[in-house]
Short mmCIF file of C-alpha atoms and ligand atoms in Angstrom, two decimals:
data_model
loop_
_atom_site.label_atom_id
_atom_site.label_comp_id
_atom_site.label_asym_id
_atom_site.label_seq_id
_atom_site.Cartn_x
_atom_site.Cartn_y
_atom_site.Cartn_z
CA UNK A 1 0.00 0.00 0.00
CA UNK A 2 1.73 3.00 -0.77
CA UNK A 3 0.97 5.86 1.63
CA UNK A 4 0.76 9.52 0.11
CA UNK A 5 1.45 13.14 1.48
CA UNK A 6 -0.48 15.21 -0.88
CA UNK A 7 1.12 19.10 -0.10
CA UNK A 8 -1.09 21.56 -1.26
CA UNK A 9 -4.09 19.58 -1.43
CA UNK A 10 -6.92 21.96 -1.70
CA UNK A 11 -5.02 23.67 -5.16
CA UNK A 12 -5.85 22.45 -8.90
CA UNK A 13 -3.06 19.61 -8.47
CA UNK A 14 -3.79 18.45 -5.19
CA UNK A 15 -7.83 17.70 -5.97
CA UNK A 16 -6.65 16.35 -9.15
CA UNK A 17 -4.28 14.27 -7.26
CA UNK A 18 -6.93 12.96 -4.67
CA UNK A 19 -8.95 12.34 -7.24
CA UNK A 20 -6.82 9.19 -8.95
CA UNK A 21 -5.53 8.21 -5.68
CA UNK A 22 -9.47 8.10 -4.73
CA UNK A 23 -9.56 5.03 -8.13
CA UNK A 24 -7.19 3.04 -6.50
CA UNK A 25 -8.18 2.13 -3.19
CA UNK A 26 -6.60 -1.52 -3.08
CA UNK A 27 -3.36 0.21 -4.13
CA UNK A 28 -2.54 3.71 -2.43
CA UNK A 29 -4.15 5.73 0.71
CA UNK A 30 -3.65 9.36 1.80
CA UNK A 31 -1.60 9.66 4.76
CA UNK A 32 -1.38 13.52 5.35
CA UNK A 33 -2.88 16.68 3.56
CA UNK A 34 -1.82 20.17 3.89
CA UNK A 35 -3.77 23.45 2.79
CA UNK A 36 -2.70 27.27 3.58
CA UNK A 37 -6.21 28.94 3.70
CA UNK A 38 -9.41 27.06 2.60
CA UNK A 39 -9.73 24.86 5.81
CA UNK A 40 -13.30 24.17 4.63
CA UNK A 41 -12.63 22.67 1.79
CA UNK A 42 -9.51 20.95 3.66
CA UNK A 43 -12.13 19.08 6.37
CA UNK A 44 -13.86 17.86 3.63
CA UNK A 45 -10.91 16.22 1.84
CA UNK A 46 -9.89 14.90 4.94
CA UNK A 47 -12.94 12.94 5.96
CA UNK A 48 -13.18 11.86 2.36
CA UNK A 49 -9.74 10.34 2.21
CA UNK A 50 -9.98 9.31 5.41
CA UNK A 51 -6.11 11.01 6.31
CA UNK A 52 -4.58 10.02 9.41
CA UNK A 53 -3.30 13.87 9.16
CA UNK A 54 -3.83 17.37 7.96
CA UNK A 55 -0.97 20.46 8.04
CA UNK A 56 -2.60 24.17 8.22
CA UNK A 57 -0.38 27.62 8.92
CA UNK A 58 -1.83 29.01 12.23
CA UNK A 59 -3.25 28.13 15.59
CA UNK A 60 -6.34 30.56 13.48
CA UNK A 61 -6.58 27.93 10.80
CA UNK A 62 -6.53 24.65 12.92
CA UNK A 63 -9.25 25.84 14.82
CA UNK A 64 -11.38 26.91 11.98
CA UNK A 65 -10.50 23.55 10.26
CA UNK A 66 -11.40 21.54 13.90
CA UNK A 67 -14.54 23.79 13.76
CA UNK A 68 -15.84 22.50 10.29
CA UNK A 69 -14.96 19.10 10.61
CA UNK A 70 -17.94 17.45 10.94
CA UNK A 71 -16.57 13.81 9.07
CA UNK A 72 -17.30 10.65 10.83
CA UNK A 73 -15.35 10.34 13.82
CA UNK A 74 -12.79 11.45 15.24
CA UNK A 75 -10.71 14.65 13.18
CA UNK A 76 -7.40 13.90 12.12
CA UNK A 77 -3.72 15.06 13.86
CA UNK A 78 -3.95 18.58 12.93
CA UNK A 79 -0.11 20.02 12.92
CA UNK A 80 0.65 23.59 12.85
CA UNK A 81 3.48 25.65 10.55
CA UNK A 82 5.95 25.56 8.17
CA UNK A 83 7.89 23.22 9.75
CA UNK A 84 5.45 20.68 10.31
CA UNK A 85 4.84 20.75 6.42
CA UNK A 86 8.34 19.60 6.28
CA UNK A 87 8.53 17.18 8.96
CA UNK A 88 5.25 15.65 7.23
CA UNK A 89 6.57 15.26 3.84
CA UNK A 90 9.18 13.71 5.58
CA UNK A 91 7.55 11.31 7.90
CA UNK A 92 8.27 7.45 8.07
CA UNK A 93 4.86 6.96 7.86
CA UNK A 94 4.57 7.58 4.13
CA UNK A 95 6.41 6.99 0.95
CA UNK A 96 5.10 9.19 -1.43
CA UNK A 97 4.73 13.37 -1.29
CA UNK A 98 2.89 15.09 -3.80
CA UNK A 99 4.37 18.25 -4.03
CA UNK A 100 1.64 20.81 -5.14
CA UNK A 101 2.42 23.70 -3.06
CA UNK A 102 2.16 26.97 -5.14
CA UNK A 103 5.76 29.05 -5.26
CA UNK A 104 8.84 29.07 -3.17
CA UNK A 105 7.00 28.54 -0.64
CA UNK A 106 6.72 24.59 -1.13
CA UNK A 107 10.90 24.69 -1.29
CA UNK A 108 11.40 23.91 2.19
CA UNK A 109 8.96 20.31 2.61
CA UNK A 110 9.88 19.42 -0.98
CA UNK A 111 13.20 19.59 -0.52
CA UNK A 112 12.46 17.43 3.01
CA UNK A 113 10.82 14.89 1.20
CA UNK A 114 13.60 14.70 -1.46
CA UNK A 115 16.26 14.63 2.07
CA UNK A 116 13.96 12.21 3.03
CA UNK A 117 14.40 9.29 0.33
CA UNK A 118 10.72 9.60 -1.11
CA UNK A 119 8.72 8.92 -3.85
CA UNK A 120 8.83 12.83 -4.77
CA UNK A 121 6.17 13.83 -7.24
CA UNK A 122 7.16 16.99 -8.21
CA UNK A 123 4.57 19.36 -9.68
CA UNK A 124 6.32 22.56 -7.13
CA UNK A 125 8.61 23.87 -10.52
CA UNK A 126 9.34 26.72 -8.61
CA UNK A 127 11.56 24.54 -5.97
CA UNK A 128 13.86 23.65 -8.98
CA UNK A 129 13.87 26.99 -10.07
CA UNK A 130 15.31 28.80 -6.94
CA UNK A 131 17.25 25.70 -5.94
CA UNK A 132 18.07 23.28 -8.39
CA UNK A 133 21.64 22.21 -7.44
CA UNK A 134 20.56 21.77 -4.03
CA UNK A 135 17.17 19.78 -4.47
CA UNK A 136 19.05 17.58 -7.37
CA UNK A 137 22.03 16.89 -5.33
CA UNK A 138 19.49 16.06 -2.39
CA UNK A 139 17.92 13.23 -4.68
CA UNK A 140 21.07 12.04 -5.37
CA UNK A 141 22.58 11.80 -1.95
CA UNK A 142 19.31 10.01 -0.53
CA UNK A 143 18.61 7.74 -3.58
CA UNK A 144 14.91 9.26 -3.54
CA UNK A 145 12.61 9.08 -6.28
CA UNK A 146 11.71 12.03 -8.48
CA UNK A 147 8.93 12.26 -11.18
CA UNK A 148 7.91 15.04 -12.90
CA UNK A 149 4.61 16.19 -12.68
CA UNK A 150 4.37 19.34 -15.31
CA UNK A 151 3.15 17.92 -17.88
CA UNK A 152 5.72 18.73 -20.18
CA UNK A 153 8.59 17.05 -18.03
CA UNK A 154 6.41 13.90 -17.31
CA UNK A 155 5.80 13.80 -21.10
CA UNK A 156 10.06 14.23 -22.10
CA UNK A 157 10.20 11.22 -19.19
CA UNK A 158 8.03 9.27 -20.72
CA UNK A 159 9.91 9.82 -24.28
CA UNK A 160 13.12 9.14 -22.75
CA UNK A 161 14.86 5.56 -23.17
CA UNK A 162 13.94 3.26 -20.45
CA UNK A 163 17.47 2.98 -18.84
CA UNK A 164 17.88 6.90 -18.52
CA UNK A 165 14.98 7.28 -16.65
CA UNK A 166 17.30 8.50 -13.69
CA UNK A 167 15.98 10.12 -10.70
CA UNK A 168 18.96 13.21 -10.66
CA UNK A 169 20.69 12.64 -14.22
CA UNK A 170 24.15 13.77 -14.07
CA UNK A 171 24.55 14.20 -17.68
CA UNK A 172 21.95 14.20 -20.75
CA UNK A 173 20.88 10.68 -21.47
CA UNK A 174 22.33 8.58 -24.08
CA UNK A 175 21.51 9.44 -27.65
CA UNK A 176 19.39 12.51 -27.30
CA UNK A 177 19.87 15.58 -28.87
CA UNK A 178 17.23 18.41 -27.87
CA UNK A 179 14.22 18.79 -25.81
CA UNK A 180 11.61 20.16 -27.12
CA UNK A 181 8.99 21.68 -24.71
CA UNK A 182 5.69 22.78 -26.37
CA UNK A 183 3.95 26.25 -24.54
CA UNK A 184 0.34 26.76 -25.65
CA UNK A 185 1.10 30.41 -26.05
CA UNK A 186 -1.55 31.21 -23.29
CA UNK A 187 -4.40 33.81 -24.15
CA UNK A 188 -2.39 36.23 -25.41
CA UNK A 189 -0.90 34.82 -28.00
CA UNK A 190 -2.47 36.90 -30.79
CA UNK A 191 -2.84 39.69 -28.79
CA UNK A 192 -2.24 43.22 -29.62
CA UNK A 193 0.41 44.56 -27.72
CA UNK A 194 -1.13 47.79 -27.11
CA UNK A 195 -4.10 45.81 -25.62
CA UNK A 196 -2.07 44.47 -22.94
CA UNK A 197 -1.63 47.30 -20.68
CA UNK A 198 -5.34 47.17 -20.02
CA UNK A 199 -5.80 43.13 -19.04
CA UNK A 200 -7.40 42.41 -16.20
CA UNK A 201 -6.85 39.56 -13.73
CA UNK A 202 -9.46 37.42 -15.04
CA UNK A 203 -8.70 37.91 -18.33
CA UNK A 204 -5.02 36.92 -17.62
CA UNK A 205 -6.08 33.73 -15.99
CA UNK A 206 -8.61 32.66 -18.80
CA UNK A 207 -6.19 29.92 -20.51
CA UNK A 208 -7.40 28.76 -23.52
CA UNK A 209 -6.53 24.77 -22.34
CA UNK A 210 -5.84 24.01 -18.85
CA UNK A 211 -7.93 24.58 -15.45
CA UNK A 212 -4.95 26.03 -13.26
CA UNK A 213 -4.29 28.28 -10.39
CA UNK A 214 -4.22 31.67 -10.56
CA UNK A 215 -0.70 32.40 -10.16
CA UNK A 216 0.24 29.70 -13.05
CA UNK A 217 -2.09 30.73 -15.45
CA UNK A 218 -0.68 33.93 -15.21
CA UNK A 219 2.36 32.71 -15.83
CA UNK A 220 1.35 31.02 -18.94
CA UNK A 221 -0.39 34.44 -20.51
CA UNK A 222 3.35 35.69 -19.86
CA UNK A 223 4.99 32.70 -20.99
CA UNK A 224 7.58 33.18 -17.57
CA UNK A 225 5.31 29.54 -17.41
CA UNK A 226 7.88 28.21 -20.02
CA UNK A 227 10.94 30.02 -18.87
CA UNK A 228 10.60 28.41 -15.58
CA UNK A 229 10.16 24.81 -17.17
CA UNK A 230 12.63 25.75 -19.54
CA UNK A 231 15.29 26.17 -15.97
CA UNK A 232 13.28 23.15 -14.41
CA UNK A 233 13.82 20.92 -17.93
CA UNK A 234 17.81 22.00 -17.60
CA UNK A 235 17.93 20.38 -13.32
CA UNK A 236 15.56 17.55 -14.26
CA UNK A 237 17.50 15.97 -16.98
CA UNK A 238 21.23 17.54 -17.09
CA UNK A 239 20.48 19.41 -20.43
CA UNK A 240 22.18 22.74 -21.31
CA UNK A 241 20.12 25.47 -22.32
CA UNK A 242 20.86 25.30 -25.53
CA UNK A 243 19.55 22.13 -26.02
CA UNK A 244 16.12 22.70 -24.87
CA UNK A 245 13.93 24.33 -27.69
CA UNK A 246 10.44 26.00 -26.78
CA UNK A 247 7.90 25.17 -29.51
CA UNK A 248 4.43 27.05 -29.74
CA UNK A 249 1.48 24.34 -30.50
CA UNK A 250 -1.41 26.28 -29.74
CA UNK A 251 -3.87 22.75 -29.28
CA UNK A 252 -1.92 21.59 -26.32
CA UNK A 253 -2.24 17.52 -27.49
CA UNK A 254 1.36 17.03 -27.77
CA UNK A 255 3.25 17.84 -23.98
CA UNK A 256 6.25 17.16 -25.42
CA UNK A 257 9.02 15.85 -27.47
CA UNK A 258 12.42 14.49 -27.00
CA UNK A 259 14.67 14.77 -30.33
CA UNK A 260 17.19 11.75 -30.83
CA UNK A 261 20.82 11.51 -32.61
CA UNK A 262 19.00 9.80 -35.35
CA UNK A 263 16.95 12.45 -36.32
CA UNK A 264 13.74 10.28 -34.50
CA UNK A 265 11.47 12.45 -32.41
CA UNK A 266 9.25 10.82 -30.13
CA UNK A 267 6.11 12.76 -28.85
CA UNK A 268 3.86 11.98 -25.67
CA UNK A 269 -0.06 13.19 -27.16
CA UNK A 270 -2.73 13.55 -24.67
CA UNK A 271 -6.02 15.43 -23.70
CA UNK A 272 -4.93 18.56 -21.24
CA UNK A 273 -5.60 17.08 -18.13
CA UNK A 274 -3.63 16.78 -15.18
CA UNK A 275 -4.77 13.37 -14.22
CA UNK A 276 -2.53 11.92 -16.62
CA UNK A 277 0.81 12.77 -15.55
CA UNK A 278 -0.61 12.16 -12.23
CA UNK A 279 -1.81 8.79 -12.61
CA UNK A 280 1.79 8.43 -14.42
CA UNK A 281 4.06 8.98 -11.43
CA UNK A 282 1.50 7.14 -8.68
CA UNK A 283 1.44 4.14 -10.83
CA UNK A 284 5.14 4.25 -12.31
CA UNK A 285 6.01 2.11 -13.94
CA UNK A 286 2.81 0.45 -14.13
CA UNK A 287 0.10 2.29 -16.31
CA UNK A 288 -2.93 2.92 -14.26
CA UNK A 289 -6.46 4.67 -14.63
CA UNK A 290 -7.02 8.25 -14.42
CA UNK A 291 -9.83 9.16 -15.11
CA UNK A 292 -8.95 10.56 -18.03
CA UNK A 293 -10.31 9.84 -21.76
CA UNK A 294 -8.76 8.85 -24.98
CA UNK A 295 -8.32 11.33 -27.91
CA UNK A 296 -10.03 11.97 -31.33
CA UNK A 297 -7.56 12.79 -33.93
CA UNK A 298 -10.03 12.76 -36.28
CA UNK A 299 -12.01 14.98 -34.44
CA UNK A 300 -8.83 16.88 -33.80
CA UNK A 301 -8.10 17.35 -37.22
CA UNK A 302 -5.07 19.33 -36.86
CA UNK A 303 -2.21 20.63 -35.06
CA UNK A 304 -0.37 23.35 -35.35
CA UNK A 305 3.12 24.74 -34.15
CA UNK A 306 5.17 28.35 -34.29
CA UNK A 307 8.39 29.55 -33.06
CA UNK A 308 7.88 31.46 -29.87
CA UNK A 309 8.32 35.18 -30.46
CA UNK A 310 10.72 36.58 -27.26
CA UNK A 311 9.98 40.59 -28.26
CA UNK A 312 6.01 39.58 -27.47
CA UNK A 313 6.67 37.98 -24.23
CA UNK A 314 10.00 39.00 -22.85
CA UNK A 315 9.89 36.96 -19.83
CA UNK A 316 10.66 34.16 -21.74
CA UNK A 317 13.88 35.53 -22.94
CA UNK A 318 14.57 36.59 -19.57
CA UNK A 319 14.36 33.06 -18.06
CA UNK A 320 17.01 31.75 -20.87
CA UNK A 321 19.20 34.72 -19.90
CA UNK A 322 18.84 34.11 -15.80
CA UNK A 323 19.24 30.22 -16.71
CA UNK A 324 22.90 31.33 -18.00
CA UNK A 325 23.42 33.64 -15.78
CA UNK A 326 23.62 31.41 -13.02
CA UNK A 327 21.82 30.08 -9.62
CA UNK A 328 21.48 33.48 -7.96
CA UNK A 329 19.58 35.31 -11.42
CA UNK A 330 17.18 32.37 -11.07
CA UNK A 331 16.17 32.85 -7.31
CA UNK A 332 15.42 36.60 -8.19
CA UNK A 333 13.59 35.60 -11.66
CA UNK A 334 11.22 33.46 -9.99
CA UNK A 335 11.39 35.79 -6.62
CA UNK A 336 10.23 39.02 -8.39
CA UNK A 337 7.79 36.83 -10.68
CA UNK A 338 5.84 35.93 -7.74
CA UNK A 339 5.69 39.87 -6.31
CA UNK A 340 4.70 40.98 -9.38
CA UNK A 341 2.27 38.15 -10.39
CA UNK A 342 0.75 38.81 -6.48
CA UNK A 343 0.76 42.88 -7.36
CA UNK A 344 -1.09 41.87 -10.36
CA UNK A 345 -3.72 39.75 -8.98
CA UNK A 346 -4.56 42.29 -6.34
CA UNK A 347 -5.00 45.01 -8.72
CA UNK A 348 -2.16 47.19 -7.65
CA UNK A 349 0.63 46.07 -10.87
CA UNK A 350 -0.13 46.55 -14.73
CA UNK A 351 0.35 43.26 -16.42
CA UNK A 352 2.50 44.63 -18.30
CA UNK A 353 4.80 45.40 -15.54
CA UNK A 354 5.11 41.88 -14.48
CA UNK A 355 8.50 42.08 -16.80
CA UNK A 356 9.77 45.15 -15.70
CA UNK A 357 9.71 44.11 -12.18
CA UNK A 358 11.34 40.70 -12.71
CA UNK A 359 14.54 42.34 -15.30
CA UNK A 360 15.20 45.27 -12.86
CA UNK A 361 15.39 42.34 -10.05
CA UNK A 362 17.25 40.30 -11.54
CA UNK A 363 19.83 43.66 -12.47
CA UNK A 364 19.77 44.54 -9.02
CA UNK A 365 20.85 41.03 -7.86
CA UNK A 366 23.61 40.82 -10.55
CA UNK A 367 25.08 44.00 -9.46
CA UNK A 368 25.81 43.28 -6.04
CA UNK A 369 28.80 40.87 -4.57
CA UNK A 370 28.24 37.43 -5.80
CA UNK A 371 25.93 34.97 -2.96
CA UNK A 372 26.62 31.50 -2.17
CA UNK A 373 23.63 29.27 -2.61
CA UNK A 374 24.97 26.21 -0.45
CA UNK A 375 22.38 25.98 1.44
CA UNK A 376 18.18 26.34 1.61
CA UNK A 377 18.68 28.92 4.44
CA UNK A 378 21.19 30.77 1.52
CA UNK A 379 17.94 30.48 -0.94
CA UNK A 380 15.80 31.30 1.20
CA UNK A 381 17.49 34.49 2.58
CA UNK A 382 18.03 35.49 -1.08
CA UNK A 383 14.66 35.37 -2.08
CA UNK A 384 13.71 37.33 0.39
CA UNK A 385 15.90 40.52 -0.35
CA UNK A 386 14.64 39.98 -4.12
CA UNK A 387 10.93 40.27 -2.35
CA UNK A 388 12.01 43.27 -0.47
CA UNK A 389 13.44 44.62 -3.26
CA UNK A 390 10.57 43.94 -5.92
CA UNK A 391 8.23 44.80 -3.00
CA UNK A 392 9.81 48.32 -2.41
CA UNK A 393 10.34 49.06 -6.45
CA UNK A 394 7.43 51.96 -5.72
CA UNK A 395 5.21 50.10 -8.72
CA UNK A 396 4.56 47.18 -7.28
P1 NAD B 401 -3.18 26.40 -6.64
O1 NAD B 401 -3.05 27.85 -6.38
O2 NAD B 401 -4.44 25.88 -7.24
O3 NAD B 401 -2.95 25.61 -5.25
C1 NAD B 401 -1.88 25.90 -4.42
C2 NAD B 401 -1.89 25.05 -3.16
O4 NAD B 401 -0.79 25.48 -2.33
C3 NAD B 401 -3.16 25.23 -2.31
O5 NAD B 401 -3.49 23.99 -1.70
C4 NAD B 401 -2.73 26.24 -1.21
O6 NAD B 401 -3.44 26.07 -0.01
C5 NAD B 401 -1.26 25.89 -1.04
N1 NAD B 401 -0.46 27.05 -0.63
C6 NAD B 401 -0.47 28.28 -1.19
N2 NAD B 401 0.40 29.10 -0.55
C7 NAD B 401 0.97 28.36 0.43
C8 NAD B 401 1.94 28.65 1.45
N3 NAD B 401 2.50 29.86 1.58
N4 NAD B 401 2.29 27.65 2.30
C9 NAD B 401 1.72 26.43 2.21
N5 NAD B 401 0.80 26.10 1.26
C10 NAD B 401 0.43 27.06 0.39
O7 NAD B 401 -1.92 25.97 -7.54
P2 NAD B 401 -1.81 24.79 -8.60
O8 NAD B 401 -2.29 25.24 -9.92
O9 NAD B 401 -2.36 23.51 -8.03
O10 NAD B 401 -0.22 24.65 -8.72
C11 NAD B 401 0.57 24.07 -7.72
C12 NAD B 401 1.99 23.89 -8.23
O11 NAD B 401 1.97 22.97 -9.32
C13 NAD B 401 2.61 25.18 -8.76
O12 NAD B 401 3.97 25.19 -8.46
C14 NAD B 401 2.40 25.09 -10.26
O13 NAD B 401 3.38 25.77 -10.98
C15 NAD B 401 2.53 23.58 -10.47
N6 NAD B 401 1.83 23.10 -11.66
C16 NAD B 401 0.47 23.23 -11.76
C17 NAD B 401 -0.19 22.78 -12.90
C18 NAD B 401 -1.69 22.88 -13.01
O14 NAD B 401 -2.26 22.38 -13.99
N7 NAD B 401 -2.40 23.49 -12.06
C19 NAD B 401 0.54 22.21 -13.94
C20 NAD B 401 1.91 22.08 -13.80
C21 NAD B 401 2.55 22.52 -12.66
MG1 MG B 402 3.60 22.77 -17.62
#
């Protein structure tokens, strides 16, 4: 029976997530939940999946989770704080830890789990974004087990040859010469530029394919989505930058390609739906249900693929440039991404300025003495002068 830690449960990965695990009852069982504000939601989850433990922020949120549990029975352990998220992902008691968190902030328990020896089921990109090195070498030292959840790194796993299916590669497998990560091109792909000054929230988060959080479908009408699986592509499977190739295919069947010596390129196809890499990693290697139909081609009739243009959504470019830049560039792309992407979402940033924010960050950062990133306190403290910095930029 393998017993799951499902981080970030009440997000659009971690009810996707209960959902398959809910298909295979004879096969996997929640051991622990965690949830940052809709404790509601959280109780019901809970009595649903029956989990011998939930993780909330404050004393404020256990008791309003305690006061609407009303499941059968007695209420699950309820632990308090960030470090009970990490002491949960890495608690004997389990094997597997979804991590769904949204941001940095899931770095600490995913990197715990990944200390930890786990099953890791990485869906968190940001964690690899602001600490690659550290959460790869982590894997590595442990022997844990990591498997993409983005869709477009479960589908490049998939594609890969059986025997390079490595947890932490330290080197680009065998044979292969590019990656090829497809980007829907979000809802602004046709957009007039002029128009964009004026989006609003909602209009940002209206993707064309994929039911997502807010703060990732914003990401995707930027296309700073991409850039950050572009870095996340480069930690997961030891591949320079210039061997990963973004690809605009507007349809969103095909996740992703891997591009062998030969000239072969081998695709994973699929209807947008989360369930599928999901079901993927819970199962792996075994193929299990998820929920999750079959496609029609025919009904499909096409599908189509651009370049991506970098002048129409600069954040791209700037992820490439902070991927070669180095460690530190990263931590203040993805630092200032999430100021500015919060800014936005409130109402107090332009979209527009989501760019801005994150190239003057990542300026500021390069123009100070170089950091060290050794460690996840060194990440951490780093991201939080970018957030001070972003924070005080007098737009934001
Ligand atoms: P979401 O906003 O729907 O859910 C986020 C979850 O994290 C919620 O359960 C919330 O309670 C929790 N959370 C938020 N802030 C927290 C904090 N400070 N401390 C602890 N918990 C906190 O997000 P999502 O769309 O499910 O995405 C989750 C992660 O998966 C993100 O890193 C995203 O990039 C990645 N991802 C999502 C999708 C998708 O289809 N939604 C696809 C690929 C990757
Ligand atoms: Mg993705």
């Amino acid at each position: 029976m393998q017993r799951v830690v499902v981080l970030g449960s009440t997000g659009s990965i971690g009810v996707s997530t209960l959902d398959v695990i809910a298909r295979h009852p004879e096969r996997m069982a929640v051991y622990a939940l965690s949830a940052h504000s809709r404790m509601e939601q959280l109780a019901e989850q809970a009595a649903a999946s029956r989990a011998a433990v939930v993780v909330v922020p404050d004393d404020a949120a256990r008791a309003r989770f305690l006061a609407a549990w009303n499941g059968a029975g007695q209420p699950p352990e309820v632990r308090v704080g960030a470090q009970a998220l990490a002491d949960t992902a890495a608690d004997s008691r389990c094997d597997t830890v979804m991590a769904a968190i949204v941001g940095a902030a899931g770095l600490p328990s995913a990197l715990a789990a990944a200390r930890a020896g786990k099953r890791v089921l990485l869906a968190n990109k940001e964690a690899l974004v602001a600490a690659g090195p550290l959460f790869m070498n982590a894997v590595r030292d442990s022997g844990a087990e990591l498997l993409p959840i983005d869709s477009e790194h479960n589908a490049i796993f998939q594609c890969l040859p059986h025997g390079a299916r490595a947890s932490a590669p330290t080197e680009p497998a065998l044979g292969v010469r590019r990656l090829l990560l497809t980007a829907s091109g979000g809802p602004f792909r046709r957009a007039d530029p002029a128009d964009l000054e004026s989006v609003t929230p909602e209009q940002a988060c209206a993707h064309p394919n994929w039911s997502m959080g807010r703060k990732i479908s914003v990401d995707s009408a930027t296309m700073l989505n991409k850039g950050l699986e572009v870095i996340e592509a480069h930690w997961l499977f030891a591949m320079p930058p210039d061997r990963i190739e973004v690809v605009v295919h507007p349809q969103s069947v095909i996740h992703s390609m891997v591009e062998y010596e030969d000239g072969s390129v081998l695709a994973q196809l699929g209807q947008p739906d989360m369930r599928t890499p999901i079901a993927y990693a819970l199962g792996f290697p075994e193929r299990i249900a998820s929920g999750v139909g079959g496609l029609d081609l025919a009904r499909q009739g096409r599908l189509d693929f651009e370049a991506p243009d970098f002048d129409r959504f600069p954040c791209l470019r700037l992820s490439f440039e902070a991927l070669r830049a180095g460690q530190a560039a990263s931590v203040a792309l993805n630092a200032a991404n999430e100021v500015a992407v919060q800014a936005f979402l409130e109402g107090r940033l332009p979209y527009t300025w989501i760019p801005r924010v994150i190239q003057a960050a990542i300026e500021w950062q390069a123009g100070r003495s170089s950091v060290t990133l050794a460690s996840l306190g060194d990440v951490l403290a780093l991201d939080a002068e970018v957030r001070a910095y972003a924070g005080n930029l007098g737009v934001v």
